[in-house]
Amino acid sequence: MAEKKTISQKARNKSFLSWIYGNLTCFSQEHMQTFGYLASMLPIVDELYDTDDQKVEALSTYTTFFNTEPQIGSMVVGLTASLEEARANGEAIDDETINGLRAGLMGPLAGLGDSIIVGTFIPILLGIALGLSKGGSVLGPLFYVVVWNLIMYFGMKFAYNQGYSLGSSAVEALVGPESEALRSSIVMIGTMVIGSVAATWINVTTSLNIAGVDIQTTLNGIFPKVLNLLFVYLCWWLMTKKKLSPTVVMLILVVVALVGVVLGVFNPGLSY
């Protein structure tokens, strides 16, 4: 019987440091944190697999799009490290399982992290720092830099380790009878978050007026935000069905917006 493979503490530390310092590596609108995530998995894959072909195949899992709030999102990296360990030991975990979990968690964790870290914790720290900075004291900025970096480091370390521990205990759920329900629930939550973001942050309105009827007012009475929905669906269709890159889709939206404003279809304040 082959000896069970276990990720060493040294490899996990390298993985964590790669994420904390490089989660925005080669950042672009098309890839976001993809390459930072890939870099954080290099020490894990390098230790678990023996041949170059096995390593390349395992790393190809992490070339898909990824973007989340980096502090709380470190939990996802720890979780997939544990799943990769289980896969290297012969568990029935495939690319679809890992990427489905990543895609399903990155949205909810991003919303959670943005509200807790960006929307609450950072403003509190800045408020304290500004108070300490009265009279030109250097204590304020020093307080913010030191406290933020300490809490960020140890908080992310805790989240990573929790993700790794959770992954070890969640393998059975991911490959067992409840796996489909679990994945469906995660995808559903992610879809709800995306839908909420689309309804809140996208603002597509029309200035069309046909025979004295304000089309936008009519649409609001029938289906509020329906143009938002149509534009989101258009982006999804272009990227999934037509295999266009996010960059090309954004250029298409710019052209549609410009032409629509010139023709009087959209209001000049169109945003997407």
PDB file of C-alpha atoms in Angstrom, residues 14 57 79 91 97 128 157 159 181 205:
ATOM      1  CA  LYS A  14       5.212  28.858   1.190  1.00  0.00           C
ATOM      2  CA  GLU A  57      -1.980  18.516 -15.133  1.00  0.00           C
ATOM      3  CA  LEU A  79      -9.338  24.524   1.209  1.00  0.00           C
ATOM      4  CA  GLU A  91      -9.696  10.430  -3.749  1.00  0.00           C
ATOM      5  CA  THR A  97     -15.181  19.691  -8.170  1.00  0.00           C
ATOM      6  CA  ILE A 128      -8.582  55.611  15.352  1.00  0.00           C
ATOM      7  CA  LYS A 157      -3.077  32.775   8.309  1.00  0.00           C
ATOM      8  CA  ALA A 159      -8.366  31.667   7.491  1.00  0.00           C
ATOM      9  CA  ALA A 181     -26.609  19.191  -3.067  1.00  0.00           C
ATOM     10  CA  THR A 205     -31.749  52.963 -18.582  1.00  0.00           C
TER      11      THR A 205
END
